[in-house]
Amino acid sequence: MKKSNATRNIRLIAAVVAIVLLVNIGLEVYSTIKTKYDISVAQKENTQLKEEAENLKNEVAKLKDESYIQSYVSGTIFSTEKGTTIYVLPEDETPE
């Protein structure tokens, strides 16, 4: 009878150890998948931010160019004979 109880205890301990190991492996797999997902999201955001930075850099370069500013201003401000200034507002850009 003692061998039967000892064998049952060993099997129980082995089962508990196996369950703990499987849970740990499952948690590691979940952590790895979540990390890969977070990395892909961060890479997409990084790409978007790089594009935005490039656009802002180009805008700054335009604003430093005097001829661009003069052509922009001459296209948006008109003077009348009596000295009244007329401002042309940009068209409403509503998505359709």
Short mmCIF file of N, CA, C and O in Angstrom, two decimals:
data_model
loop_
_atom_site.label_atom_id
_atom_site.label_comp_id
_atom_site.label_asym_id
_atom_site.label_seq_id
_atom_site.Cartn_x
_atom_site.Cartn_y
_atom_site.Cartn_z
N MET A 1 0.78 -1.18 0.00
CA MET A 1 0.00 0.00 0.00
C MET A 1 0.84 1.27 0.00
O MET A 1 0.46 2.26 -0.58
N LYS A 2 1.99 1.20 0.65
CA LYS A 2 2.85 2.38 0.69
C LYS A 2 3.37 2.74 -0.69
O LYS A 2 3.50 3.91 -1.01
N LYS A 3 3.66 1.74 -1.51
CA LYS A 3 4.14 2.03 -2.85
C LYS A 3 3.04 2.67 -3.68
O LYS A 3 3.29 3.54 -4.49
N SER A 4 1.82 2.27 -3.47
CA SER A 4 0.69 2.83 -4.19
C SER A 4 0.50 4.30 -3.84
O SER A 4 0.29 5.13 -4.71
N ASN A 5 0.59 4.62 -2.54
CA ASN A 5 0.46 6.02 -2.11
C ASN A 5 1.64 6.84 -2.59
O ASN A 5 1.48 8.00 -3.01
N ALA A 6 2.82 6.28 -2.55
CA ALA A 6 4.01 7.00 -3.01
C ALA A 6 3.92 7.26 -4.51
O ALA A 6 4.26 8.35 -4.98
N THR A 7 3.50 6.26 -5.26
CA THR A 7 3.36 6.42 -6.71
C THR A 7 2.31 7.48 -7.03
O THR A 7 2.51 8.32 -7.91
N ARG A 8 1.20 7.47 -6.30
CA ARG A 8 0.14 8.45 -6.52
C ARG A 8 0.64 9.86 -6.18
O ARG A 8 0.36 10.81 -6.91
N ASN A 9 1.40 9.99 -5.11
CA ASN A 9 1.95 11.30 -4.73
C ASN A 9 2.93 11.81 -5.78
O ASN A 9 2.94 12.99 -6.11
N ILE A 10 3.76 10.91 -6.30
CA ILE A 10 4.74 11.30 -7.32
C ILE A 10 4.00 11.75 -8.59
O ILE A 10 4.37 12.75 -9.21
N ARG A 11 2.97 11.02 -8.97
CA ARG A 11 2.19 11.39 -10.15
C ARG A 11 1.50 12.74 -9.95
O ARG A 11 1.43 13.57 -10.86
N LEU A 12 0.97 12.96 -8.76
CA LEU A 12 0.31 14.22 -8.45
C LEU A 12 1.30 15.38 -8.52
O LEU A 12 1.01 16.42 -9.11
N ILE A 13 2.47 15.19 -7.96
CA ILE A 13 3.51 16.23 -7.99
C ILE A 13 3.95 16.49 -9.43
O ILE A 13 4.11 17.63 -9.86
N ALA A 14 4.13 15.40 -10.20
CA ALA A 14 4.53 15.54 -11.60
C ALA A 14 3.45 16.28 -12.39
O ALA A 14 3.77 17.14 -13.23
N ALA A 15 2.19 16.00 -12.12
CA ALA A 15 1.09 16.67 -12.81
C ALA A 15 1.07 18.16 -12.46
O ALA A 15 0.89 19.01 -13.33
N VAL A 16 1.26 18.47 -11.20
CA VAL A 16 1.29 19.89 -10.77
C VAL A 16 2.46 20.61 -11.42
O VAL A 16 2.31 21.73 -11.93
N VAL A 17 3.62 20.00 -11.44
CA VAL A 17 4.80 20.61 -12.07
C VAL A 17 4.55 20.80 -13.57
O VAL A 17 4.87 21.86 -14.12
N ALA A 18 3.95 19.83 -14.22
CA ALA A 18 3.66 19.94 -15.65
C ALA A 18 2.67 21.08 -15.91
O ALA A 18 2.84 21.86 -16.86
N ILE A 19 1.65 21.20 -15.08
CA ILE A 19 0.67 22.28 -15.24
C ILE A 19 1.33 23.63 -15.06
O ILE A 19 1.11 24.57 -15.83
N VAL A 20 2.18 23.76 -14.04
CA VAL A 20 2.88 25.02 -13.79
C VAL A 20 3.76 25.37 -14.97
O VAL A 20 3.79 26.52 -15.43
N LEU A 21 4.48 24.38 -15.51
CA LEU A 21 5.34 24.63 -16.66
C LEU A 21 4.52 25.04 -17.88
O LEU A 21 4.91 25.96 -18.63
N LEU A 22 3.40 24.38 -18.13
CA LEU A 22 2.55 24.74 -19.27
C LEU A 22 1.98 26.16 -19.13
O LEU A 22 1.92 26.91 -20.11
N VAL A 23 1.58 26.52 -17.92
CA VAL A 23 1.08 27.88 -17.69
C VAL A 23 2.19 28.89 -17.95
O VAL A 23 1.96 29.93 -18.60
N ASN A 24 3.40 28.62 -17.48
CA ASN A 24 4.52 29.53 -17.71
C ASN A 24 4.84 29.66 -19.20
O ASN A 24 5.10 30.76 -19.70
N ILE A 25 4.80 28.55 -19.91
CA ILE A 25 5.05 28.59 -21.36
C ILE A 25 3.96 29.40 -22.05
O ILE A 25 4.24 30.22 -22.93
N GLY A 26 2.72 29.19 -21.66
CA GLY A 26 1.61 29.95 -22.23
C GLY A 26 1.76 31.44 -21.98
O GLY A 26 1.52 32.26 -22.89
N LEU A 27 2.17 31.82 -20.79
CA LEU A 27 2.37 33.24 -20.48
C LEU A 27 3.51 33.83 -21.31
O LEU A 27 3.43 34.97 -21.76
N GLU A 28 4.55 33.07 -21.51
CA GLU A 28 5.68 33.54 -22.33
C GLU A 28 5.26 33.73 -23.79
O GLU A 28 5.63 34.71 -24.43
N VAL A 29 4.47 32.79 -24.31
CA VAL A 29 3.99 32.90 -25.69
C VAL A 29 3.09 34.13 -25.82
O VAL A 29 3.22 34.92 -26.77
N TYR A 30 2.19 34.33 -24.87
CA TYR A 30 1.31 35.51 -24.88
C TYR A 30 2.14 36.79 -24.83
O TYR A 30 1.89 37.74 -25.57
N SER A 31 3.12 36.82 -23.96
CA SER A 31 3.98 38.00 -23.82
C SER A 31 4.72 38.29 -25.12
O SER A 31 4.84 39.45 -25.55
N THR A 32 5.21 37.25 -25.77
CA THR A 32 5.94 37.42 -27.04
C THR A 32 5.02 37.96 -28.13
O THR A 32 5.38 38.89 -28.85
N ILE A 33 3.82 37.42 -28.23
CA ILE A 33 2.87 37.87 -29.25
C ILE A 33 2.47 39.32 -28.99
O ILE A 33 2.42 40.14 -29.91
N LYS A 34 2.22 39.66 -27.74
CA LYS A 34 1.85 41.04 -27.39
C LYS A 34 2.99 42.00 -27.69
O LYS A 34 2.77 43.09 -28.21
N THR A 35 4.21 41.60 -27.41
CA THR A 35 5.37 42.46 -27.69
C THR A 35 5.52 42.68 -29.18
O THR A 35 5.78 43.80 -29.63
N LYS A 36 5.35 41.63 -29.99
CA LYS A 36 5.44 41.78 -31.44
C LYS A 36 4.35 42.71 -31.95
O LYS A 36 4.60 43.53 -32.84
N TYR A 37 3.15 42.60 -31.42
CA TYR A 37 2.07 43.50 -31.81
C TYR A 37 2.40 44.95 -31.45
O TYR A 37 2.22 45.86 -32.25
N ASP A 38 2.89 45.16 -30.24
CA ASP A 38 3.26 46.51 -29.80
C ASP A 38 4.36 47.09 -30.68
O ASP A 38 4.34 48.28 -30.99
N ILE A 39 5.29 46.26 -31.08
CA ILE A 39 6.37 46.72 -31.96
C ILE A 39 5.81 47.14 -33.31
O ILE A 39 6.20 48.18 -33.85
N SER A 40 4.89 46.36 -33.86
CA SER A 40 4.33 46.71 -35.17
C SER A 40 3.53 48.01 -35.09
O SER A 40 3.60 48.85 -35.98
N VAL A 41 2.80 48.21 -34.01
CA VAL A 41 2.05 49.45 -33.82
C VAL A 41 3.02 50.63 -33.69
O VAL A 41 2.81 51.69 -34.29
N ALA A 42 4.08 50.45 -32.94
CA ALA A 42 5.07 51.51 -32.76
C ALA A 42 5.77 51.84 -34.08
O ALA A 42 6.06 53.01 -34.36
N GLN A 43 6.03 50.83 -34.91
CA GLN A 43 6.67 51.09 -36.20
C GLN A 43 5.75 51.88 -37.12
O GLN A 43 6.20 52.79 -37.83
N LYS A 44 4.46 51.57 -37.12
CA LYS A 44 3.50 52.32 -37.93
C LYS A 44 3.44 53.77 -37.46
O LYS A 44 3.44 54.70 -38.27
N GLU A 45 3.39 53.97 -36.15
CA GLU A 45 3.35 55.32 -35.60
C GLU A 45 4.64 56.07 -35.93
O GLU A 45 4.61 57.26 -36.26
N ASN A 46 5.76 55.37 -35.87
CA ASN A 46 7.05 55.98 -36.21
C ASN A 46 7.06 56.44 -37.66
O ASN A 46 7.53 57.54 -37.97
N THR A 47 6.53 55.62 -38.56
CA THR A 47 6.45 55.99 -39.98
C THR A 47 5.59 57.23 -40.17
O THR A 47 5.97 58.15 -40.90
N GLN A 48 4.46 57.27 -39.49
CA GLN A 48 3.57 58.43 -39.60
C GLN A 48 4.25 59.69 -39.07
O GLN A 48 4.15 60.76 -39.67
N LEU A 49 4.95 59.56 -37.96
CA LEU A 49 5.63 60.72 -37.38
C LEU A 49 6.77 61.20 -38.27
O LEU A 49 7.02 62.41 -38.38
N LYS A 50 7.46 60.27 -38.91
CA LYS A 50 8.53 60.66 -39.84
C LYS A 50 7.96 61.43 -41.02
O LYS A 50 8.54 62.42 -41.46
N GLU A 51 6.81 60.96 -41.54
CA GLU A 51 6.17 61.66 -42.66
C GLU A 51 5.74 63.06 -42.23
O GLU A 51 5.93 64.03 -42.97
N GLU A 52 5.17 63.16 -41.04
CA GLU A 52 4.74 64.46 -40.53
C GLU A 52 5.93 65.39 -40.33
O GLU A 52 5.87 66.57 -40.67
N ALA A 53 7.03 64.85 -39.82
CA ALA A 53 8.24 65.66 -39.62
C ALA A 53 8.77 66.16 -40.95
O ALA A 53 9.20 67.32 -41.07
N GLU A 54 8.73 65.30 -41.98
CA GLU A 54 9.20 65.70 -43.30
C GLU A 54 8.31 66.79 -43.88
O GLU A 54 8.81 67.76 -44.45
N ASN A 55 7.00 66.66 -43.70
CA ASN A 55 6.08 67.69 -44.17
C ASN A 55 6.33 69.02 -43.46
O ASN A 55 6.33 70.08 -44.10
N LEU A 56 6.53 68.97 -42.16
CA LEU A 56 6.81 70.20 -41.40
C LEU A 56 8.13 70.82 -41.81
O LEU A 56 8.26 72.04 -41.91
N LYS A 57 9.11 69.98 -42.08
CA LYS A 57 10.42 70.48 -42.53
C LYS A 57 10.28 71.20 -43.87
O LYS A 57 10.85 72.28 -44.07
N ASN A 58 9.50 70.62 -44.78
CA ASN A 58 9.26 71.25 -46.07
C ASN A 58 8.50 72.56 -45.91
O ASN A 58 8.78 73.54 -46.60
N GLU A 59 7.54 72.59 -44.99
CA GLU A 59 6.77 73.81 -44.74
C GLU A 59 7.67 74.92 -44.19
O GLU A 59 7.56 76.08 -44.59
N VAL A 60 8.56 74.56 -43.29
CA VAL A 60 9.50 75.54 -42.73
C VAL A 60 10.41 76.08 -43.84
O VAL A 60 10.68 77.29 -43.91
N ALA A 61 10.86 75.20 -44.71
CA ALA A 61 11.71 75.64 -45.81
C ALA A 61 10.96 76.61 -46.72
O ALA A 61 11.53 77.62 -47.16
N LYS A 62 9.68 76.33 -46.98
CA LYS A 62 8.88 77.25 -47.79
C LYS A 62 8.73 78.60 -47.11
O LYS A 62 8.83 79.64 -47.75
N LEU A 63 8.48 78.59 -45.81
CA LEU A 63 8.26 79.84 -45.08
C LEU A 63 9.53 80.67 -44.96
O LEU A 63 9.46 81.87 -44.75
N LYS A 64 10.68 80.04 -45.09
CA LYS A 64 11.94 80.78 -45.07
C LYS A 64 12.26 81.39 -46.44
O LYS A 64 13.10 82.27 -46.53
N ASP A 65 11.60 80.93 -47.48
CA ASP A 65 11.82 81.42 -48.84
C ASP A 65 11.00 82.68 -49.06
O ASP A 65 9.77 82.66 -49.05
N GLU A 66 11.68 83.81 -49.28
CA GLU A 66 10.99 85.09 -49.43
C GLU A 66 10.11 85.12 -50.68
O GLU A 66 9.02 85.69 -50.66
N SER A 67 10.56 84.53 -51.75
CA SER A 67 9.76 84.55 -52.98
C SER A 67 8.47 83.74 -52.80
O SER A 67 7.42 84.11 -53.34
N TYR A 68 8.50 82.68 -52.04
CA TYR A 68 7.29 81.90 -51.77
C TYR A 68 6.31 82.75 -50.96
O TYR A 68 5.11 82.79 -51.27
N ILE A 69 6.81 83.44 -49.95
CA ILE A 69 5.95 84.27 -49.11
C ILE A 69 5.34 85.39 -49.94
O ILE A 69 4.15 85.68 -49.84
N GLN A 70 6.15 86.03 -50.79
CA GLN A 70 5.63 87.11 -51.62
C GLN A 70 4.56 86.60 -52.59
O GLN A 70 3.53 87.23 -52.78
N SER A 71 4.80 85.46 -53.19
CA SER A 71 3.80 84.93 -54.13
C SER A 71 2.54 84.49 -53.39
O SER A 71 1.44 84.65 -53.89
N TYR A 72 2.69 83.99 -52.18
CA TYR A 72 1.53 83.58 -51.38
C TYR A 72 0.72 84.80 -50.98
O TYR A 72 -0.50 84.82 -51.10
N VAL A 73 1.41 85.84 -50.50
CA VAL A 73 0.72 87.05 -50.07
C VAL A 73 0.07 87.74 -51.26
O VAL A 73 -1.06 88.21 -51.17
N SER A 74 0.75 87.83 -52.37
CA SER A 74 0.17 88.50 -53.53
C SER A 74 -1.04 87.75 -54.06
O SER A 74 -1.91 88.33 -54.69
N GLY A 75 -1.11 86.47 -53.81
CA GLY A 75 -2.26 85.69 -54.25
C GLY A 75 -3.43 85.74 -53.30
O GLY A 75 -4.54 85.35 -53.64
N THR A 76 -3.23 86.23 -52.07
CA THR A 76 -4.31 86.22 -51.09
C THR A 76 -4.75 87.61 -50.66
O THR A 76 -5.79 87.76 -50.05
N ILE A 77 -3.96 88.66 -50.93
CA ILE A 77 -4.31 90.01 -50.51
C ILE A 77 -4.36 90.91 -51.74
O ILE A 77 -3.44 90.93 -52.54
N PHE A 78 -5.44 91.65 -51.86
CA PHE A 78 -5.59 92.59 -52.97
C PHE A 78 -5.81 93.99 -52.41
O PHE A 78 -6.45 94.15 -51.37
N SER A 79 -5.31 95.00 -53.08
CA SER A 79 -5.53 96.38 -52.66
C SER A 79 -6.46 97.06 -53.67
O SER A 79 -6.34 96.86 -54.87
N THR A 80 -7.36 97.86 -53.15
CA THR A 80 -8.24 98.62 -54.03
C THR A 80 -7.65 100.01 -54.20
O THR A 80 -6.70 100.39 -53.54
N GLU A 81 -8.27 100.81 -55.06
CA GLU A 81 -7.76 102.14 -55.35
C GLU A 81 -7.81 103.04 -54.13
O GLU A 81 -6.97 103.91 -53.95
N LYS A 82 -8.80 102.88 -53.27
CA LYS A 82 -8.96 103.78 -52.13
C LYS A 82 -8.18 103.31 -50.91
O LYS A 82 -8.36 103.83 -49.83
N GLY A 83 -7.34 102.30 -51.06
CA GLY A 83 -6.52 101.84 -49.95
C GLY A 83 -7.19 100.78 -49.08
O GLY A 83 -6.66 100.39 -48.05
N THR A 84 -8.35 100.30 -49.47
CA THR A 84 -9.04 99.26 -48.72
C THR A 84 -8.42 97.92 -49.09
O THR A 84 -8.17 97.63 -50.26
N THR A 85 -8.15 97.10 -48.11
CA THR A 85 -7.56 95.80 -48.35
C THR A 85 -8.66 94.73 -48.35
O THR A 85 -9.51 94.72 -47.47
N ILE A 86 -8.60 93.87 -49.33
CA ILE A 86 -9.57 92.78 -49.44
C ILE A 86 -8.81 91.48 -49.24
O ILE A 86 -7.80 91.23 -49.89
N TYR A 87 -9.32 90.66 -48.34
CA TYR A 87 -8.70 89.37 -48.07
C TYR A 87 -9.55 88.28 -48.71
O TYR A 87 -10.75 88.23 -48.53
N VAL A 88 -8.90 87.39 -49.45
CA VAL A 88 -9.59 86.26 -50.05
C VAL A 88 -9.42 85.07 -49.12
O VAL A 88 -8.30 84.65 -48.85
N LEU A 89 -10.54 84.58 -48.63
CA LEU A 89 -10.50 83.45 -47.72
C LEU A 89 -10.39 82.15 -48.51
O LEU A 89 -10.96 82.03 -49.59
N PRO A 90 -9.68 81.17 -47.98
CA PRO A 90 -9.57 79.89 -48.69
C PRO A 90 -10.93 79.21 -48.75
O PRO A 90 -11.79 79.42 -47.91
N GLU A 91 -11.09 78.40 -49.79
CA GLU A 91 -12.35 77.69 -49.94
C GLU A 91 -12.52 76.66 -48.83
O GLU A 91 -11.54 76.12 -48.33
N ASP A 92 -13.76 76.40 -48.50
CA ASP A 92 -14.06 75.40 -47.49
C ASP A 92 -13.73 74.03 -48.04
O ASP A 92 -14.22 73.65 -49.10
N GLU A 93 -12.89 73.30 -47.35
CA GLU A 93 -12.50 71.96 -47.80
C GLU A 93 -13.23 70.95 -46.92
O GLU A 93 -12.70 70.50 -45.91
N THR A 94 -14.42 70.60 -47.32
CA THR A 94 -15.18 69.61 -46.57
C THR A 94 -15.12 68.29 -47.30
O THR A 94 -15.32 68.22 -48.50
N PRO A 95 -14.81 67.22 -46.58
CA PRO A 95 -14.74 65.90 -47.24
C PRO A 95 -16.13 65.45 -47.68
O PRO A 95 -17.12 65.69 -47.01
N GLU A 96 -16.16 64.84 -48.81
CA GLU A 96 -17.43 64.37 -49.34
C GLU A 96 -17.59 62.89 -49.15
O GLU A 96 -16.75 62.14 -49.03
#
